[in-house]
mmCIF file of C-alpha atoms in Angstrom:
data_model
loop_
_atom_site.group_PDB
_atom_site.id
_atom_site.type_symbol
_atom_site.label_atom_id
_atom_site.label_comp_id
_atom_site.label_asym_id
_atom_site.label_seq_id
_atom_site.Cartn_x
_atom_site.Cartn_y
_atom_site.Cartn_z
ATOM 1 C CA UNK A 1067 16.978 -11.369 12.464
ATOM 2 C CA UNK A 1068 18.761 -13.016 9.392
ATOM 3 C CA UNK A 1069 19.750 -15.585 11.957
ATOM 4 C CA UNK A 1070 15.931 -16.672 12.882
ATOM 5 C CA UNK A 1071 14.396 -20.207 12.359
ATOM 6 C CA UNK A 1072 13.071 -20.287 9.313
ATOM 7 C CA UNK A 1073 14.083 -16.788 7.676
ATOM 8 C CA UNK A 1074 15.999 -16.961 4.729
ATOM 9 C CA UNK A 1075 16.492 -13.403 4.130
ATOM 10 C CA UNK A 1076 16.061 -9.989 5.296
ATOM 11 C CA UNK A 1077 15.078 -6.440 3.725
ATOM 12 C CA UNK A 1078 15.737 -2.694 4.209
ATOM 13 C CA UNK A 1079 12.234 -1.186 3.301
ATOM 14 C CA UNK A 1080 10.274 2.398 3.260
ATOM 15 C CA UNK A 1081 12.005 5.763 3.247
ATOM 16 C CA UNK A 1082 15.298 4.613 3.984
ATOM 17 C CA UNK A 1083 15.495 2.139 1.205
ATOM 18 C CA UNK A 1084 14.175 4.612 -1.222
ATOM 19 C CA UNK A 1085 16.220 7.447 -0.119
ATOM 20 C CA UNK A 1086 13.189 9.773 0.966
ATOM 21 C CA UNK A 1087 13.757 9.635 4.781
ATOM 22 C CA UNK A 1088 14.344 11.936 7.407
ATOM 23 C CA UNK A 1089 16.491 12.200 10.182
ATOM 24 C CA UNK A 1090 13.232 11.220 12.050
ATOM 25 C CA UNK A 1091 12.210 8.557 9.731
ATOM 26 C CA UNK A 1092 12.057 4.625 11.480
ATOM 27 C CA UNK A 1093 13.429 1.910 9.757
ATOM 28 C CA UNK A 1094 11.711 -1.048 7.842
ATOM 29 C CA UNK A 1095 12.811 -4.364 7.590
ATOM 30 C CA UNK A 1096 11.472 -7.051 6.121
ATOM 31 C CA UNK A 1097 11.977 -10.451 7.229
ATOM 32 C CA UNK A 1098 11.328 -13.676 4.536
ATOM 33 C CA UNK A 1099 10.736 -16.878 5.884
ATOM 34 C CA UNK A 1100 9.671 -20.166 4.196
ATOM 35 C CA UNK A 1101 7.621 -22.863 6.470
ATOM 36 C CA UNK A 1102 6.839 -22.591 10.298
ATOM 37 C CA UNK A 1103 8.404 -18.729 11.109
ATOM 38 C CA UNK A 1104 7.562 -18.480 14.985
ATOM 39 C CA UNK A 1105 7.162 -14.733 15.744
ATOM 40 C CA UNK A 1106 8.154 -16.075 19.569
ATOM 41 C CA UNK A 1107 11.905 -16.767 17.983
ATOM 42 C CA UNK A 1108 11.543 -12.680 17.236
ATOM 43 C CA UNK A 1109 10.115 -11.681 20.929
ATOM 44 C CA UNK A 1110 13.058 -13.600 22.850
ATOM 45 C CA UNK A 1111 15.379 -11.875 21.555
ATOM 46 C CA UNK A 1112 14.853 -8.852 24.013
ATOM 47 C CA UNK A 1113 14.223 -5.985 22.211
ATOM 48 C CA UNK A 1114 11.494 -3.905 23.604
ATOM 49 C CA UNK A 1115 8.445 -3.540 21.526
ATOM 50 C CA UNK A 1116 5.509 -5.341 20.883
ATOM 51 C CA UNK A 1117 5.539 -8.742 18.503
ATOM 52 C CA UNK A 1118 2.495 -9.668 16.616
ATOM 53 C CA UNK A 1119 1.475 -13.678 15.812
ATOM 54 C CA UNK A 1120 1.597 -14.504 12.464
ATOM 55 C CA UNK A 1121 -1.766 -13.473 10.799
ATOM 56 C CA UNK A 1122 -1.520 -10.080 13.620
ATOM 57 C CA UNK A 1123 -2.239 -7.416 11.421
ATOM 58 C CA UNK A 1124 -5.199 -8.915 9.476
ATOM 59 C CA UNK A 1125 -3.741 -11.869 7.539
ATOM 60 C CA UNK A 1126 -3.485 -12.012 3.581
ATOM 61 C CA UNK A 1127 0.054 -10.859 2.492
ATOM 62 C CA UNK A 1128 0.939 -8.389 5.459
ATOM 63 C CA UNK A 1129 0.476 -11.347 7.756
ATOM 64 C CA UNK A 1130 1.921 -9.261 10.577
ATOM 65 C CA UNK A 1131 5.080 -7.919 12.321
ATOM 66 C CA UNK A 1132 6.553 -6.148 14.866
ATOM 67 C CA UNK A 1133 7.127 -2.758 16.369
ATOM 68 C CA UNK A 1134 10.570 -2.497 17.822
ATOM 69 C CA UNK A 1135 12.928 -0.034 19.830
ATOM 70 C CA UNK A 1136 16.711 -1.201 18.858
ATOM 71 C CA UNK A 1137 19.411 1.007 19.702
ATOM 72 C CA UNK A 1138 17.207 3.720 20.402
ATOM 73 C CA UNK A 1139 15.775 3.225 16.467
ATOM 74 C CA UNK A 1140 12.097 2.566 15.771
ATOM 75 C CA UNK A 1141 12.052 0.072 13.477
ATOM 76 C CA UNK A 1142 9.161 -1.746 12.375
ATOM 77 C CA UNK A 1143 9.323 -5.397 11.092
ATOM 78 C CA UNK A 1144 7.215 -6.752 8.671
ATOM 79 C CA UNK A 1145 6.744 -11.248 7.824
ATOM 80 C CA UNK A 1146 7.233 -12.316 4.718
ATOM 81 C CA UNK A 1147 6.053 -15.802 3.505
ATOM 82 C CA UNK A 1148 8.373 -16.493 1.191
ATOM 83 C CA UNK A 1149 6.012 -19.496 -0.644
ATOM 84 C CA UNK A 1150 3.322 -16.320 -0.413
ATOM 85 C CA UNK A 1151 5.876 -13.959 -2.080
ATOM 86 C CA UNK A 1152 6.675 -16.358 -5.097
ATOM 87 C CA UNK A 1153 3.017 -17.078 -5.873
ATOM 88 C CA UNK A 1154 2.505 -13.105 -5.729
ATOM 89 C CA UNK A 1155 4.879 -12.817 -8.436
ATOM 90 C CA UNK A 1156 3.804 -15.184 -10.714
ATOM 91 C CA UNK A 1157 0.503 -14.017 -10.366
ATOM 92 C CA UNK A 1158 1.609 -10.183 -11.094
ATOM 93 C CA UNK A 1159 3.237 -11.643 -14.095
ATOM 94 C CA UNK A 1160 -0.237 -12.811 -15.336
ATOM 95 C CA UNK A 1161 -2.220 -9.447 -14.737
ATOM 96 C CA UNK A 1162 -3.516 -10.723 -11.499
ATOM 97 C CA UNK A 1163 -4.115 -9.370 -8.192
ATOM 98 C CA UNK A 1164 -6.640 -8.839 -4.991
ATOM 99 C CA UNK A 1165 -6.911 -5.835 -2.925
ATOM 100 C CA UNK A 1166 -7.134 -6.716 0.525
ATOM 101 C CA UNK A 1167 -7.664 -4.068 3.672
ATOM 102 C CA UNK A 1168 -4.906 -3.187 6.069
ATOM 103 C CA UNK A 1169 -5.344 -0.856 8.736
ATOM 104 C CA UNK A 1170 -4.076 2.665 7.946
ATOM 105 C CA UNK A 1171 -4.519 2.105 4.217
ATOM 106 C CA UNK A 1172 -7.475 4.313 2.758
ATOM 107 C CA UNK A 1173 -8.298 1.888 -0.002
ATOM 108 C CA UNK A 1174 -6.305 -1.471 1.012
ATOM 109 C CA UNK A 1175 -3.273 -2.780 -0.521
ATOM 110 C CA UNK A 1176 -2.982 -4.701 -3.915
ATOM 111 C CA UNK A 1177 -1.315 -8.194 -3.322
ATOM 112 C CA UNK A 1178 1.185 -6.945 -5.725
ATOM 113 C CA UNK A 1179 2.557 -4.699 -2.932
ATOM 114 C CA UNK A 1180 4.889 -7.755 -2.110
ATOM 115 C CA UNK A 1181 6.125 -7.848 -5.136
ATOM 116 C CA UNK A 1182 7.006 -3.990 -5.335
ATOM 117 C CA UNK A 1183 8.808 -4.406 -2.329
ATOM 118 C CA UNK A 1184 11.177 -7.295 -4.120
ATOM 119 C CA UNK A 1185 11.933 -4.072 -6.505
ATOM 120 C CA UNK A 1186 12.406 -1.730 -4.622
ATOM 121 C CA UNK A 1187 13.435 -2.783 -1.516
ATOM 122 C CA UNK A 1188 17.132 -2.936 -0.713
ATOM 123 C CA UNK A 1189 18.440 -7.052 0.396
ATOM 124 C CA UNK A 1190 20.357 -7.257 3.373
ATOM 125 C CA UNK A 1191 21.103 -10.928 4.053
ATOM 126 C CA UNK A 1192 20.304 -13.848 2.235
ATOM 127 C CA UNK A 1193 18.625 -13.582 -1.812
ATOM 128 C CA UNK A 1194 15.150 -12.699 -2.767
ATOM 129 C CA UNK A 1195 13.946 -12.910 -6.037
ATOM 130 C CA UNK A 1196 13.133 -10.125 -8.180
ATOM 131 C CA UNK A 1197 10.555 -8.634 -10.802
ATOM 132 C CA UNK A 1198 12.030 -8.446 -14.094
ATOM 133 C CA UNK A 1199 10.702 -4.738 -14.529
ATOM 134 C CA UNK A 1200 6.875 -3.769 -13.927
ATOM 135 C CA UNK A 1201 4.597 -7.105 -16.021
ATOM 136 C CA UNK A 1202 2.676 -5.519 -18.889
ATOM 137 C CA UNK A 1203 -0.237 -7.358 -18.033
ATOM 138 C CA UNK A 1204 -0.347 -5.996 -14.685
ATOM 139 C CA UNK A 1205 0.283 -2.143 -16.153
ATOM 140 C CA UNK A 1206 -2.982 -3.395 -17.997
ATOM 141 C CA UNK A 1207 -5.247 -4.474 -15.502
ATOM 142 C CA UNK A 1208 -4.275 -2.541 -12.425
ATOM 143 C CA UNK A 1209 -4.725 0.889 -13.851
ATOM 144 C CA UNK A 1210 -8.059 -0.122 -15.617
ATOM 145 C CA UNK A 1211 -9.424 -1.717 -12.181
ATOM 146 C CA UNK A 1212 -8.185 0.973 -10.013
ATOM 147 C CA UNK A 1213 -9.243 3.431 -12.353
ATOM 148 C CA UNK A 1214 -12.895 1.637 -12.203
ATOM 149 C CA UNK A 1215 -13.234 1.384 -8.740
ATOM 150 C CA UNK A 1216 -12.629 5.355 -8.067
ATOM 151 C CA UNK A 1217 -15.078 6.167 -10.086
ATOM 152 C CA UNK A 1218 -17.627 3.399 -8.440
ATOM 153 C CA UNK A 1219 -16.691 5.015 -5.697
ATOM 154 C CA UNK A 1220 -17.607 8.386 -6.188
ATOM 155 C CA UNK A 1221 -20.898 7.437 -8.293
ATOM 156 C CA UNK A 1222 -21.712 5.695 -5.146
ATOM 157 C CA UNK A 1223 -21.483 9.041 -3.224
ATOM 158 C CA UNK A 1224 -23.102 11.019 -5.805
ATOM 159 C CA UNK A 1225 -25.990 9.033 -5.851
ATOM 160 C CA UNK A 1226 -26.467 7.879 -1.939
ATOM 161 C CA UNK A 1227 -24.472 10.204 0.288
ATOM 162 C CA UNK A 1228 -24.457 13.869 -1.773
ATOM 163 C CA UNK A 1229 -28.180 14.068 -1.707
ATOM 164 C CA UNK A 1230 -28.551 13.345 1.827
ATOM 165 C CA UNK A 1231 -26.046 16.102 2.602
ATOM 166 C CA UNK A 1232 -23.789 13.484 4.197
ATOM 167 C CA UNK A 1233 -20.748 15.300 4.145
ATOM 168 C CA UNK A 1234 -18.606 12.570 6.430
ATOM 169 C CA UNK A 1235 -19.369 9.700 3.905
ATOM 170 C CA UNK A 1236 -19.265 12.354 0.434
ATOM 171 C CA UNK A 1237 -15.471 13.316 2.248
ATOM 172 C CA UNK A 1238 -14.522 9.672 2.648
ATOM 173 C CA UNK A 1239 -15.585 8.793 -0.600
ATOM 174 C CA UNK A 1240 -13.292 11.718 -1.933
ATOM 175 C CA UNK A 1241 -10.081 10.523 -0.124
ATOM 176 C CA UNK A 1242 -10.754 6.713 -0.772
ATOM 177 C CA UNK A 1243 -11.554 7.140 -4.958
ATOM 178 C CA UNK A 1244 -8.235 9.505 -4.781
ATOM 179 C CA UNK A 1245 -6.081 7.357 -3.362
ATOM 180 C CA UNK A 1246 -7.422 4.611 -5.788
ATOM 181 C CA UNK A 1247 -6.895 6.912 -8.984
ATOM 182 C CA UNK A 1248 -3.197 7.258 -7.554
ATOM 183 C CA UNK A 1249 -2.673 3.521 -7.964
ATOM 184 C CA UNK A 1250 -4.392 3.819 -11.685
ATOM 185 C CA UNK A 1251 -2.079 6.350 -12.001
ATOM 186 C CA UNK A 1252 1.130 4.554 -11.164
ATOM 187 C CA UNK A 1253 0.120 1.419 -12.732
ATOM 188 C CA UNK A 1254 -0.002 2.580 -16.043
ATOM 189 C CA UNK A 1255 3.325 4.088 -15.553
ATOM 190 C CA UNK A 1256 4.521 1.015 -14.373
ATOM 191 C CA UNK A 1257 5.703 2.853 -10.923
ATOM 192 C CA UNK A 1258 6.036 0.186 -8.315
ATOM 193 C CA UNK A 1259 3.707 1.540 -5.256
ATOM 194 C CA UNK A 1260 4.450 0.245 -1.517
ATOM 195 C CA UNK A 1261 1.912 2.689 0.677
ATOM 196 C CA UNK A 1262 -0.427 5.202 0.398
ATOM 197 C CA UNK A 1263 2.193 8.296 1.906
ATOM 198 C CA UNK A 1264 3.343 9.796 -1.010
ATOM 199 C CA UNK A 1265 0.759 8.530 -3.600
ATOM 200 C CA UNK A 1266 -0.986 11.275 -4.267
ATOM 201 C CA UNK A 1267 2.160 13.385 -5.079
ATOM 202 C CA UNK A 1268 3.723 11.261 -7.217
ATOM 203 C CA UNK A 1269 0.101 10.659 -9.009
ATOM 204 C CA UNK A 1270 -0.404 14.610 -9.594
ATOM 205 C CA UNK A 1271 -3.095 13.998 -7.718
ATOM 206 C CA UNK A 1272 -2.926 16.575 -4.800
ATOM 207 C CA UNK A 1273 -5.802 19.570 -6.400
ATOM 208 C CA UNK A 1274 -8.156 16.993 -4.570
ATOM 209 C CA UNK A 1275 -7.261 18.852 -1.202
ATOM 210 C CA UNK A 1276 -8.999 22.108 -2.811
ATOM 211 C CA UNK A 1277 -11.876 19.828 -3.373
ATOM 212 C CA UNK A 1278 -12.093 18.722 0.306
ATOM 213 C CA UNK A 1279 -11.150 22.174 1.555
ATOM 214 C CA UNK A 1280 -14.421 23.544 -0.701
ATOM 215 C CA UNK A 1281 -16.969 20.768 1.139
ATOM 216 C CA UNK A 1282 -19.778 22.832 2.997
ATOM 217 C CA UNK A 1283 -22.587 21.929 4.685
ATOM 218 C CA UNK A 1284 -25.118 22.979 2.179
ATOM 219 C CA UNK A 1285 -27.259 21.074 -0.361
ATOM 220 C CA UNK A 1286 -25.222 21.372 -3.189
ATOM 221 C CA UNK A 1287 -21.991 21.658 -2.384
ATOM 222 C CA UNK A 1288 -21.349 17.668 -1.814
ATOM 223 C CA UNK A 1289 -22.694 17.160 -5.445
ATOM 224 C CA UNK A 1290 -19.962 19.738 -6.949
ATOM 225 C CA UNK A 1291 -17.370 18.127 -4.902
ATOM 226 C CA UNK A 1292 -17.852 14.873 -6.127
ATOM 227 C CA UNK A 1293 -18.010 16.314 -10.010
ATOM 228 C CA UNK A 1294 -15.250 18.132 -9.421
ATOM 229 C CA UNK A 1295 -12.928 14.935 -8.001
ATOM 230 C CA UNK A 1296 -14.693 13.019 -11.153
ATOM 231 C CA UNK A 1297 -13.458 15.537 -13.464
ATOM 232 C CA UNK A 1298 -9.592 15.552 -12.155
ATOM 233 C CA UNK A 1299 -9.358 11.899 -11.824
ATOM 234 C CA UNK A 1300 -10.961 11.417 -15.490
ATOM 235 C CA UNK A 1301 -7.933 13.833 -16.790
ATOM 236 C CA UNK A 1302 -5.279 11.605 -14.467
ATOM 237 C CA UNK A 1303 -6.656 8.533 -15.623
ATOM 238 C CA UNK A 1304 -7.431 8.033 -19.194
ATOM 239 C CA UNK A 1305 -5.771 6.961 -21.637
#
């Protein structure tokens, strides 16, 4: 891969770079590239799989990738814009990010996810640059607008879905405002986040399952759920 037009570096990502995998786990790599990457360079090699174009998997900063078999090893590849990257990081620096949606992500991923993965991940060929530790700024203004947003999220519920006794939309609501505490949670730790897997573990943030496990199909029991999550992400998320 290291050996592709265009790529300048490549990355060992996920579980296996952060020593949490399995014997089962796949393998992430991460390939950087600055100017014209062409994701046909990737598909002639020959390995079997299936090869997005660039922009495959929704555009923004996970502009796509690939889904490999190599030596009997899934391993999924993910394109890195290297002129994308840098401005990422200078824009973490300054408190600022976006939260863009990504299939498989319950509340989308912050644009700083790019920049997590320069500290966390583990370089393989080629140099990368890296964060020097986790910007104040962004400990500031991730944590207060992720905090925000779960709690828009479940006043939103309260108000439109728990009366209605739409318990589909009062569950979603649940799962998307907990997974957005997590990220408060982390931020203001200054814990680099790359997914959603293990987010709610490391945020303290699992007693929300008893809250989903409680929801009934009854009048009142969407309401309590949604005071209840309120209530534990308050605790996990103030100051």
């Amino acid at each position: 891969m290291a050996a592709l037009p265009a790529v300048e570096a490549v990355a060992l990502g996920g579980s296996r770079a952060q020593g949490t995998h399995t014997a089962g786990s796949d393998w992430d790599l991460a390939v950087y590239y600055r100017g014209a990457f062409d994701p046909a360079d990737l598909r002639s090699v020959g390995w079997e799989g299936e090869v997005s174009e660039i922009g495959g998997w929704g555009g923004g900063v996970f502009n796509g990738g690939a889904w490999l078999t190599i030596d009997g090893r899934k391993v999924d590849v993910h394109y890195r814009d290297l002129d994308v990257v840098e401005h990422e990081l200078a824009e973490a620096k300054a408190g600022r990010f976006r939260v863009e949606p990504l299939l498989f992500h319950l509340a989308g991923i912050p644009s700083y996810l790019v920049v997590a993965e320069l500290a966390v991940n583990q370089v393989l060929r080629g140099e990368l640059p890296r964060p020097e530790g986790y910007p104040a700024e962004l400990r500031r203004t991730a944590s207060e607008r992720w905090a925000g947003t779960a709690r828009a999220t479940l006043a939103y519920a309260k108000a439109n879905h728990a009366p209605r006794g739409r318990l589909t939309e009062v569950a979603g609501a649940l799962a998307t405002a907990a997974v957005q505490a997590g990220h408060a949670v982390l931020a203001a730790r200054g814990e680099w986040v790359t997914n959603e897997k293990r987010l709610l573990e490391r945020a303290g943030l699992r007693r929300i399952d008893e809250v989903m496990a409680a929801l009934r199909p009854d009048p009142a029991t969407p309401a309590d759920a949604i005071e209840s999550a309120e209530r534990i992400i308050d605790r996990a998320t103030r100051p």
